[in-house]
PDB file of C-alpha atoms and ligand atoms in Angstrom:
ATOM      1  CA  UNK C   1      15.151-129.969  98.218  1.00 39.00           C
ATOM      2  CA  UNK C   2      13.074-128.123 101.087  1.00 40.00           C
ATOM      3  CA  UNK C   3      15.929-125.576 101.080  1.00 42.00           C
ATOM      4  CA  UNK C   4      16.476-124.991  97.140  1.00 41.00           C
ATOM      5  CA  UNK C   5      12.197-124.577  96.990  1.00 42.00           C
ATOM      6  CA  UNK C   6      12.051-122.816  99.995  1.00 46.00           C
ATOM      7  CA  UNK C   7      14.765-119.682  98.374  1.00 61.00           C
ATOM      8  CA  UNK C   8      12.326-120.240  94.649  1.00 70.00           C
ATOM      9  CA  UNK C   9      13.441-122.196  91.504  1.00 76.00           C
ATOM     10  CA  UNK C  10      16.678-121.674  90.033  1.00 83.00           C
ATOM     11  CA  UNK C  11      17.619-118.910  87.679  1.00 86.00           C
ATOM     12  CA  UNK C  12      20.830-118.703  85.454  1.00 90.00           C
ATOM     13  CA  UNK C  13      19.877-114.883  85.674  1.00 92.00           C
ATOM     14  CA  UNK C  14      20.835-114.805  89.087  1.00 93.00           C
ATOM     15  CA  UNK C  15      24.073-116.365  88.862  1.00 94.00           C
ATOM     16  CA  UNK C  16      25.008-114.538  85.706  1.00 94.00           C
ATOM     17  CA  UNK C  17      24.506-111.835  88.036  1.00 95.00           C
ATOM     18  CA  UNK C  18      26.483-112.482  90.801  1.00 97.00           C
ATOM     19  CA  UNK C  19      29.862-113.577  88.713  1.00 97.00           C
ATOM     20  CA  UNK C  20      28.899-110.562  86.425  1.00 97.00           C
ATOM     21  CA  UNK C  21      29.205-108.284  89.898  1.00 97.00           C
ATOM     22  CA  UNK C  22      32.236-110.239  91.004  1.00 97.00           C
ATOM     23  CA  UNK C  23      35.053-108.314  89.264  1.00 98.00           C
ATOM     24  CA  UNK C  24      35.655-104.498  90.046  1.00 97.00           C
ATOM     25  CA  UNK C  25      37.790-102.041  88.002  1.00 96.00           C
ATOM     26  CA  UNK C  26      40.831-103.044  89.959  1.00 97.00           C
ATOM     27  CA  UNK C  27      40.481-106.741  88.609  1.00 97.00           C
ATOM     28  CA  UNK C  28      39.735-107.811  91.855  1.00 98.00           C
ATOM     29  CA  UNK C  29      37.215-110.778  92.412  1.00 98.00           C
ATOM     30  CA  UNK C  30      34.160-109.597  95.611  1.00 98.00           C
ATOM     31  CA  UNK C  31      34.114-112.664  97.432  1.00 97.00           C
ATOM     32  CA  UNK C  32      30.346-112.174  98.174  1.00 96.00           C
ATOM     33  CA  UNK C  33      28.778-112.157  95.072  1.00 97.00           C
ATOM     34  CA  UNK C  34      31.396-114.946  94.397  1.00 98.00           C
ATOM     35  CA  UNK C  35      29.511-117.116  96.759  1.00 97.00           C
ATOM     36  CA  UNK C  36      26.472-115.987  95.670  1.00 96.00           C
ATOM     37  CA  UNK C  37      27.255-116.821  92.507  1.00 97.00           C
ATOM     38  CA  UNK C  38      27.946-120.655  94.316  1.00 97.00           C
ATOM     39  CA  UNK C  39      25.126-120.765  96.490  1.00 96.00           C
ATOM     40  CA  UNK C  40      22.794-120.136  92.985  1.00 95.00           C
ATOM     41  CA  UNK C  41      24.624-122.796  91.533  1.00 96.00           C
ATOM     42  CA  UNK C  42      24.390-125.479  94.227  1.00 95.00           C
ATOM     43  CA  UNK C  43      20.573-125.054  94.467  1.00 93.00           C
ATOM     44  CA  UNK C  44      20.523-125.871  90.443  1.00 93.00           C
ATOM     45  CA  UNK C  45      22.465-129.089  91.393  1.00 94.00           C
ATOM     46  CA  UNK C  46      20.342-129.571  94.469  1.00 92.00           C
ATOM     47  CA  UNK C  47      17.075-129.450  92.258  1.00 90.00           C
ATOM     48  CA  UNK C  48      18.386-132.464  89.708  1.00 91.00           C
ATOM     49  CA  UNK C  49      17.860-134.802  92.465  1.00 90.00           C
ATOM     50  CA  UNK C  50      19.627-137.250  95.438  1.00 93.00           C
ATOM     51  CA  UNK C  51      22.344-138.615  92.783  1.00 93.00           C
ATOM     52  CA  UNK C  52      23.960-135.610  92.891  1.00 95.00           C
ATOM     53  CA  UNK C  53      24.106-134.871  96.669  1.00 96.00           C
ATOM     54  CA  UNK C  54      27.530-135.972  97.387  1.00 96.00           C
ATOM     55  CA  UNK C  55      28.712-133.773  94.773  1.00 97.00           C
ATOM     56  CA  UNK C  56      26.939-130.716  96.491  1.00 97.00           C
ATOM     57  CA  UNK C  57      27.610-131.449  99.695  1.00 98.00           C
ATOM     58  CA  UNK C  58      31.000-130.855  99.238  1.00 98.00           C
ATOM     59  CA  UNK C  59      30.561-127.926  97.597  1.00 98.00           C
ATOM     60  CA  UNK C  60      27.777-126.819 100.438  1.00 98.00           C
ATOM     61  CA  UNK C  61      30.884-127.225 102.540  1.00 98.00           C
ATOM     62  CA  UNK C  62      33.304-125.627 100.565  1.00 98.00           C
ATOM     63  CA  UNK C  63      30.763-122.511 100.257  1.00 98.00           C
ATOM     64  CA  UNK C  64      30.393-122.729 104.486  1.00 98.00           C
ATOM     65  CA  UNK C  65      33.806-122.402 105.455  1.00 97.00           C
ATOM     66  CA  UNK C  66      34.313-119.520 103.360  1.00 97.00           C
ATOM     67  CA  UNK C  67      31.139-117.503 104.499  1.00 97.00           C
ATOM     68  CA  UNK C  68      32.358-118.063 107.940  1.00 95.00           C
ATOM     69  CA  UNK C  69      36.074-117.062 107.312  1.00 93.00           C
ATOM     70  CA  UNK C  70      34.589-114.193 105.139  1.00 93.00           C
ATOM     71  CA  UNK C  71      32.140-113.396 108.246  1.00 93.00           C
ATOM     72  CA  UNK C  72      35.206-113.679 111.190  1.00 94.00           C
ATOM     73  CA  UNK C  73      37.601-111.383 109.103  1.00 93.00           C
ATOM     74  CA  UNK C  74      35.352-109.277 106.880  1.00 91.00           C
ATOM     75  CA  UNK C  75      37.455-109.603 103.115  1.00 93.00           C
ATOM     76  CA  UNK C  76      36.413-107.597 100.667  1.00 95.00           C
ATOM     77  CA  UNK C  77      37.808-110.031  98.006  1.00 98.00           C
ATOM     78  CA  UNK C  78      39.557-113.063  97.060  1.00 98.00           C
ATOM     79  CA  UNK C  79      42.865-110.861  96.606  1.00 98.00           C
ATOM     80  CA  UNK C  80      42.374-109.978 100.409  1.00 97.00           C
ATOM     81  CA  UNK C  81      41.971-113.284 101.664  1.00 97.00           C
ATOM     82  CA  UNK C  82      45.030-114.736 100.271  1.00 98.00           C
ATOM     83  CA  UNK C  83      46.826-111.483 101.251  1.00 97.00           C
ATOM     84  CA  UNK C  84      45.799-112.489 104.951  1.00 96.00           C
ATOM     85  CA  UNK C  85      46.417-116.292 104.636  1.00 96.00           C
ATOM     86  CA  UNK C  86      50.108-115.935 102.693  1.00 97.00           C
ATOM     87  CA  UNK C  87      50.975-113.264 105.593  1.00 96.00           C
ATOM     88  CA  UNK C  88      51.557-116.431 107.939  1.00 94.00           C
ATOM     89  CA  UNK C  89      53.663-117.501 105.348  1.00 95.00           C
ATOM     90  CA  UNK C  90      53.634-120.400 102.420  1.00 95.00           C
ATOM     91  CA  UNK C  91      54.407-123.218 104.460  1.00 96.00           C
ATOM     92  CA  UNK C  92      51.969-122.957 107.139  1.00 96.00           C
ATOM     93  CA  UNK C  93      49.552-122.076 104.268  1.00 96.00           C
ATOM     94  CA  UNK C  94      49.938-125.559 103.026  1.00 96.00           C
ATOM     95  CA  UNK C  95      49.979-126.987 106.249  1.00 96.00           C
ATOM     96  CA  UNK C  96      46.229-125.905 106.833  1.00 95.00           C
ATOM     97  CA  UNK C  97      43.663-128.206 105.500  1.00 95.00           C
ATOM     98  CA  UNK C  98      41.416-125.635 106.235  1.00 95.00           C
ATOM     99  CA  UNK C  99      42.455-122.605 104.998  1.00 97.00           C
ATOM    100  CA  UNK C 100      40.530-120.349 102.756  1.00 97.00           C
ATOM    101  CA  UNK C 101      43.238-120.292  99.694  1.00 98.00           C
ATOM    102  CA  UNK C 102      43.079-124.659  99.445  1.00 98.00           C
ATOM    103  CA  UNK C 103      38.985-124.544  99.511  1.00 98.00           C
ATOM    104  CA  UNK C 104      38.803-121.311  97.026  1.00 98.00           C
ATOM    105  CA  UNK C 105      41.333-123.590  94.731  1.00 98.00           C
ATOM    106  CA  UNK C 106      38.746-126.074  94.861  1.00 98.00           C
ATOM    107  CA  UNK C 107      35.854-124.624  93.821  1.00 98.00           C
ATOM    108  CA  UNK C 108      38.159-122.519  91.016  1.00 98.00           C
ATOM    109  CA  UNK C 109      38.811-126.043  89.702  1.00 98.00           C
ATOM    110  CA  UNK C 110      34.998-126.361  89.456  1.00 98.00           C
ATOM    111  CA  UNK C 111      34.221-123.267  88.174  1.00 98.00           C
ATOM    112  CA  UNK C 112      36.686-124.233  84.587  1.00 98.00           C
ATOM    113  CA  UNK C 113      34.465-127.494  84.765  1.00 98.00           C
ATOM    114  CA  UNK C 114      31.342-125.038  84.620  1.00 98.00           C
ATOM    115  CA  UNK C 115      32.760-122.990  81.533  1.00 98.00           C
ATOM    116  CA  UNK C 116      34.200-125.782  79.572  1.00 98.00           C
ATOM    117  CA  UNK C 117      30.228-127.470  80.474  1.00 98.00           C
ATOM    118  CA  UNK C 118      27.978-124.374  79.628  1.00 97.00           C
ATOM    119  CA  UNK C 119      29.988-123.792  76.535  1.00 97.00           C
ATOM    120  CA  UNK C 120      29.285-126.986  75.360  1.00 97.00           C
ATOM    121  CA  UNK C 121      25.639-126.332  76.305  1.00 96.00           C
ATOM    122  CA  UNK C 122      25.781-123.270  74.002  1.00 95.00           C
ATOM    123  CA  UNK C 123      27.154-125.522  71.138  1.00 94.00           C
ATOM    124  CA  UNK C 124      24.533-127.625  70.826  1.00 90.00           C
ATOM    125  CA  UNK C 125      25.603-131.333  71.522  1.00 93.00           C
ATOM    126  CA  UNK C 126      22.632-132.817  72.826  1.00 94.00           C
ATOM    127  CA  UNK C 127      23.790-135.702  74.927  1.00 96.00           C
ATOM    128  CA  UNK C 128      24.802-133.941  78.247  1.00 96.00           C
ATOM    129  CA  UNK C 129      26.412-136.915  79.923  1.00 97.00           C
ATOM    130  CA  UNK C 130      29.106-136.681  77.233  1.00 97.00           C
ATOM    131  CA  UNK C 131      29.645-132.532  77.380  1.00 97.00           C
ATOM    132  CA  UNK C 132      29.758-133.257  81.488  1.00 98.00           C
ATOM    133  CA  UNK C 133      31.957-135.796  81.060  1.00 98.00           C
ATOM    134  CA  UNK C 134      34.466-133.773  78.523  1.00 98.00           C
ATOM    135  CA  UNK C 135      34.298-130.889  80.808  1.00 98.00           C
ATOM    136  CA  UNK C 136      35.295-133.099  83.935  1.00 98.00           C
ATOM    137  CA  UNK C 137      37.990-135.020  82.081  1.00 98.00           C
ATOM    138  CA  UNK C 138      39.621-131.546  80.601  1.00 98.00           C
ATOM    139  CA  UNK C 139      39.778-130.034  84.655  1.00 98.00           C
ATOM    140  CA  UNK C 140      38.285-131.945  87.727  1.00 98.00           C
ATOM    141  CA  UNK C 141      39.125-134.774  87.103  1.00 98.00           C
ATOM    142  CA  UNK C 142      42.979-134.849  86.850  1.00 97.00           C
ATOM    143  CA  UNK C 143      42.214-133.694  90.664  1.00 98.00           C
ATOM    144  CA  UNK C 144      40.621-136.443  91.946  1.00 98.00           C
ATOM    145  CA  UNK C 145      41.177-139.847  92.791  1.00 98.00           C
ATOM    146  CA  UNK C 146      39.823-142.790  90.694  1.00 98.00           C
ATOM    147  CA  UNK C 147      36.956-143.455  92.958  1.00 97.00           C
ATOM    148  CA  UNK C 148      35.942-139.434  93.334  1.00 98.00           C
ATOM    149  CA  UNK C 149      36.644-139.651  89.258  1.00 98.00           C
ATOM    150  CA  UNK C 150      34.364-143.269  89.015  1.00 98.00           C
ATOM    151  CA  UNK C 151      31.340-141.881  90.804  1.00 97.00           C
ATOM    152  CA  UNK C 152      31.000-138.620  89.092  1.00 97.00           C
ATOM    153  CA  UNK C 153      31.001-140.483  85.637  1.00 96.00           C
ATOM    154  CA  UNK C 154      28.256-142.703  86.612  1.00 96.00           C
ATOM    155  CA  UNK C 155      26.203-139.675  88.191  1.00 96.00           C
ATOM    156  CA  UNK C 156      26.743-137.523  85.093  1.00 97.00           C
ATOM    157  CA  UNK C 157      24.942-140.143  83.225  1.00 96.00           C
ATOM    158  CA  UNK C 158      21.824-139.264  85.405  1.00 94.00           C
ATOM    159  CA  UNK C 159      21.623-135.680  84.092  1.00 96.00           C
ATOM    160  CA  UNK C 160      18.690-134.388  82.442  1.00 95.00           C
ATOM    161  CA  UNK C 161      18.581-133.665  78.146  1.00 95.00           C
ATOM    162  CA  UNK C 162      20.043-130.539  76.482  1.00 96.00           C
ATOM    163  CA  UNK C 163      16.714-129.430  76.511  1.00 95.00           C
ATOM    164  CA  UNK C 164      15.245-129.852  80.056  1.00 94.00           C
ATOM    165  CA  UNK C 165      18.546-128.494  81.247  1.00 92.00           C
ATOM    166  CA  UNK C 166      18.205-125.537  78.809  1.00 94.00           C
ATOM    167  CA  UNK C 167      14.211-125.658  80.439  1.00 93.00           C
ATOM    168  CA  UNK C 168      15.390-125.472  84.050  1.00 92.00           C
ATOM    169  CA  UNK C 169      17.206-122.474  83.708  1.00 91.00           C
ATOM    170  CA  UNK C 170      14.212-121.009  83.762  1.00 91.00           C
ATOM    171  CA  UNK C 171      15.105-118.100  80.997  1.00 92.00           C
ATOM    172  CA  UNK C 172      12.246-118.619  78.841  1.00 93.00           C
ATOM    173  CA  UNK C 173      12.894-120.603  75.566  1.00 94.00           C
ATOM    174  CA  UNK C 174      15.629-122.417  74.451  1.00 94.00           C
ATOM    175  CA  UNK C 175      16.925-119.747  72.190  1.00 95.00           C
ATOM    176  CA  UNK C 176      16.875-117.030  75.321  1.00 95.00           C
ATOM    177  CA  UNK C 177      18.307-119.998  77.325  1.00 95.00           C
ATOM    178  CA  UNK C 178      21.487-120.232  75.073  1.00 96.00           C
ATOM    179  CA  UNK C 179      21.691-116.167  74.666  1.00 96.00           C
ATOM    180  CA  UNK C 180      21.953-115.921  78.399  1.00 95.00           C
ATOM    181  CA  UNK C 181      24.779-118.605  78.424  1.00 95.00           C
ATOM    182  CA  UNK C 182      26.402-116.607  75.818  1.00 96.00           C
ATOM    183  CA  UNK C 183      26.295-113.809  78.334  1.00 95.00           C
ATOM    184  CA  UNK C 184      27.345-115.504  81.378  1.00 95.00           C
ATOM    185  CA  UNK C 185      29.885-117.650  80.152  1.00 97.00           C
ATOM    186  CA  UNK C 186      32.647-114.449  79.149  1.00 97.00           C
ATOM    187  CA  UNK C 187      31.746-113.411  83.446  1.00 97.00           C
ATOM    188  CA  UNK C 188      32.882-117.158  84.325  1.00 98.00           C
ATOM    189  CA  UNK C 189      35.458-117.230  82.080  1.00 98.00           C
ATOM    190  CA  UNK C 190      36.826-113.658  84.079  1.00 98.00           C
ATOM    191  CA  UNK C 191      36.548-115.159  87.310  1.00 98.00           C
ATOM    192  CA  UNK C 192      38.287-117.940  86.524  1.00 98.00           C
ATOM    193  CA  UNK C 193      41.145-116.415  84.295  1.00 98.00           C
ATOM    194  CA  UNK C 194      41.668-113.229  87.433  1.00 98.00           C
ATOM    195  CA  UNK C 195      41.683-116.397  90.356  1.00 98.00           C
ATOM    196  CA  UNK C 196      44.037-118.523  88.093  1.00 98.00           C
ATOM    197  CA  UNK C 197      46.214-115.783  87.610  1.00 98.00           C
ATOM    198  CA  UNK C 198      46.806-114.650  91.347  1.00 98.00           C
ATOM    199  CA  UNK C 199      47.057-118.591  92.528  1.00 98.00           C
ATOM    200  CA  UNK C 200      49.542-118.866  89.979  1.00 98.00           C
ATOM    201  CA  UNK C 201      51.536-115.525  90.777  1.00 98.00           C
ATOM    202  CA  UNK C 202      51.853-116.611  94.556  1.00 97.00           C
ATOM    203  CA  UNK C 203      52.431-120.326  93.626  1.00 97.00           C
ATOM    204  CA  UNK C 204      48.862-121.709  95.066  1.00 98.00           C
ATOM    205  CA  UNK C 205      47.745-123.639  92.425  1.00 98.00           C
ATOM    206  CA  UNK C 206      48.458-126.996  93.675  1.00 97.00           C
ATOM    207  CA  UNK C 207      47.913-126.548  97.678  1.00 97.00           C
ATOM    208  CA  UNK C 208      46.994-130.127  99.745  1.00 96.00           C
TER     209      UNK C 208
HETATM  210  C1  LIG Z   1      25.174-130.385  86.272  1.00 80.90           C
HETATM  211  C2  LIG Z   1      25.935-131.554  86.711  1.00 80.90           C
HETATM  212  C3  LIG Z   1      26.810-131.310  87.834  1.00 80.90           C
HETATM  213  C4  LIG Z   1      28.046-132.037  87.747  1.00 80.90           C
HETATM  214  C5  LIG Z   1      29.094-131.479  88.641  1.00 80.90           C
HETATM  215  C6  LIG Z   1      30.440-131.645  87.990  1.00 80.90           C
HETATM  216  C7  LIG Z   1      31.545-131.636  88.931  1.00 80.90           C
HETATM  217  C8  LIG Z   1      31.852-133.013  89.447  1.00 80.90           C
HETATM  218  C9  LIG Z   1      32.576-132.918  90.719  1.00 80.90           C
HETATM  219  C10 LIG Z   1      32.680-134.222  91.444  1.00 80.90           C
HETATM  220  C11 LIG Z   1      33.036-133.904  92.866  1.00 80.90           C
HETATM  221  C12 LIG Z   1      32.767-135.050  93.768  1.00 80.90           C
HETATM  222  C13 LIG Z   1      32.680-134.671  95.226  1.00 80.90           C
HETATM  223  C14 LIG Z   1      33.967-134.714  95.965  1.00 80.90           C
HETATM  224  C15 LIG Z   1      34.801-133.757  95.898  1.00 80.90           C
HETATM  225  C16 LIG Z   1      36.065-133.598  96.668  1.00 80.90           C
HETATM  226  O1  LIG Z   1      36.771-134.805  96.799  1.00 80.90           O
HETATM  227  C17 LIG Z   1      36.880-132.590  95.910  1.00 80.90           C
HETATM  228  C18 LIG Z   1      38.196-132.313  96.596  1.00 80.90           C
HETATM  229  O2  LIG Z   1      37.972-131.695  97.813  1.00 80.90           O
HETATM  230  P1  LIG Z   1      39.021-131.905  99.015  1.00 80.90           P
HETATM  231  O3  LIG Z   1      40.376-131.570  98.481  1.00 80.90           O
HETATM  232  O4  LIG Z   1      38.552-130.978 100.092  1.00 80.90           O
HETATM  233  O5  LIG Z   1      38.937-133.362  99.418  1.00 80.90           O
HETATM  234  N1  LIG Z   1      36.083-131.381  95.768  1.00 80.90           N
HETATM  235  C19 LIG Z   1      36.079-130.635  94.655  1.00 80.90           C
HETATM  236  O6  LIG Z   1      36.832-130.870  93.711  1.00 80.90           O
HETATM  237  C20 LIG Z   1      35.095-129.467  94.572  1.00 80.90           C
HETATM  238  C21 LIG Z   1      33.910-129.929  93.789  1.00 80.90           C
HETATM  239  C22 LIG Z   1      32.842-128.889  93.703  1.00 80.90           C
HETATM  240  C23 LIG Z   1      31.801-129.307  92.723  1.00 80.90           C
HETATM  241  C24 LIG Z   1      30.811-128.261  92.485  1.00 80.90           C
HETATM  242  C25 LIG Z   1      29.956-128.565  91.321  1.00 80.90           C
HETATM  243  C26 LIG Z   1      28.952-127.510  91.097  1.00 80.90           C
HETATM  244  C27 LIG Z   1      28.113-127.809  89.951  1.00 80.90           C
HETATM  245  C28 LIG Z   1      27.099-126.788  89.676  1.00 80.90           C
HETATM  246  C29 LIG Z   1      26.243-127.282  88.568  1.00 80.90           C
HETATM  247  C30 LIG Z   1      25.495-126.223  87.971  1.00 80.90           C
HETATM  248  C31 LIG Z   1      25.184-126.430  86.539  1.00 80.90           C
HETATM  249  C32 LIG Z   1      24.705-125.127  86.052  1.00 80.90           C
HETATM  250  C33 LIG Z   1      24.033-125.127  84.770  1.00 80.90           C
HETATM  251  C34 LIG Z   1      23.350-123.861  84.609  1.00 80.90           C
END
């Protein structure tokens, strides 16, 4: 909490931001303002409170490892990094339970649960246990064991209304709040579709 006040409340501006400065012309995804774009969203998941903290501390972890690989060998973008990681070839790839490809899969799993979420957001449902829950059951969660998938569901169940959630984004009112999803949402949705398509072109999409 310390940390999330210390950096100011949470924006959605700033992470529409980020994933909206993540592609380039070339269709490649920038791995900084990708993790930008993370770090923004872990400090809105930090701010709804301690039943949510072993959900970001693995992503807190996730984020780590690949600010220090991007630190140690400098890539420009996700395309780079598994360009480096495949260059030792696929099976020590998939031998490495910490490489840079496996955690990036991760949080691309995620970031479908955040687009299938914020688009229910946008549609107006108001009980956001059951859009979380949708969300989770249509990506996460066939990625996860039944305990992983059995704490989740009763943490989602903690999360704030529609309305303080649409609040907390700290847009102004709820109409700007679901504008500005309608705006971020396409950006997500191009992350995720460019990632999906180069983990499925090198056969990554299911690395240990
Ligand atoms: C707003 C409510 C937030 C609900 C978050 C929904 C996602 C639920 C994920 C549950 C993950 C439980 C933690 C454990 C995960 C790991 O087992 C598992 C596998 O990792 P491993 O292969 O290294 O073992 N990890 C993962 O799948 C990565 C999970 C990363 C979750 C990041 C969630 C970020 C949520 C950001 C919320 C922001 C809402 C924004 C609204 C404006």
């Amino acid at each position: 909490m310390a940390a999330a006040a210390a950096a100011g409340p949470f924006s959605l501006r700033e992470v529409l931001d980020a994933f909206r400065r993540c592609v380039t012309e070339q269709r490649e995804v920038l791995l900084e303002p990708y993790l930008s774009g993370w770090r923004g969203l872990i400090r809105f998941l930090q701010s709804l409170g301690a039943v949510f903290s072993f959900i970001s501390k693995d992503a807190v972890a996730k984020v780590a490892l690949l600010e220090a690989q991007h630190r140690q060998h400098r890539f420009v973008s996700l395309q780079s990094l598994v360009q480096h990681e495949l260059a030792a070839g696929p099976a020590a790839l998939r031998a490495r339970p910490d490489s840079g490809c496996r955690t990036v899969l991760r949080l691309h799993r995620a970031l479908r649960w955040l687009q299938l979420f914020l688009e229910g957001l946008r549609s107006g449902e108001p009980r956001t246990s059951v859009l979380c829950t949708d969300a989770y059951n249509a990506s996460l969660a066939q990625h996860h064991p039944w305990v992983v998938r059995k704490a989740a569901t009763v943490a989602f169940c903690a999360l704030p209304s529609r309305d303080a959630f649409l609040e907390i984004m700290n847009v102004g009112s709820a109409d700007e709040a679901v504008a500005m999803l309608g705006e971020a949402i396409p950006y997500i949705g191009d992350v995720y579709g460019i990632t999906q398509e180069l983990f499925a072109e090198h056969k990554l999409l299911d690395l240990p």
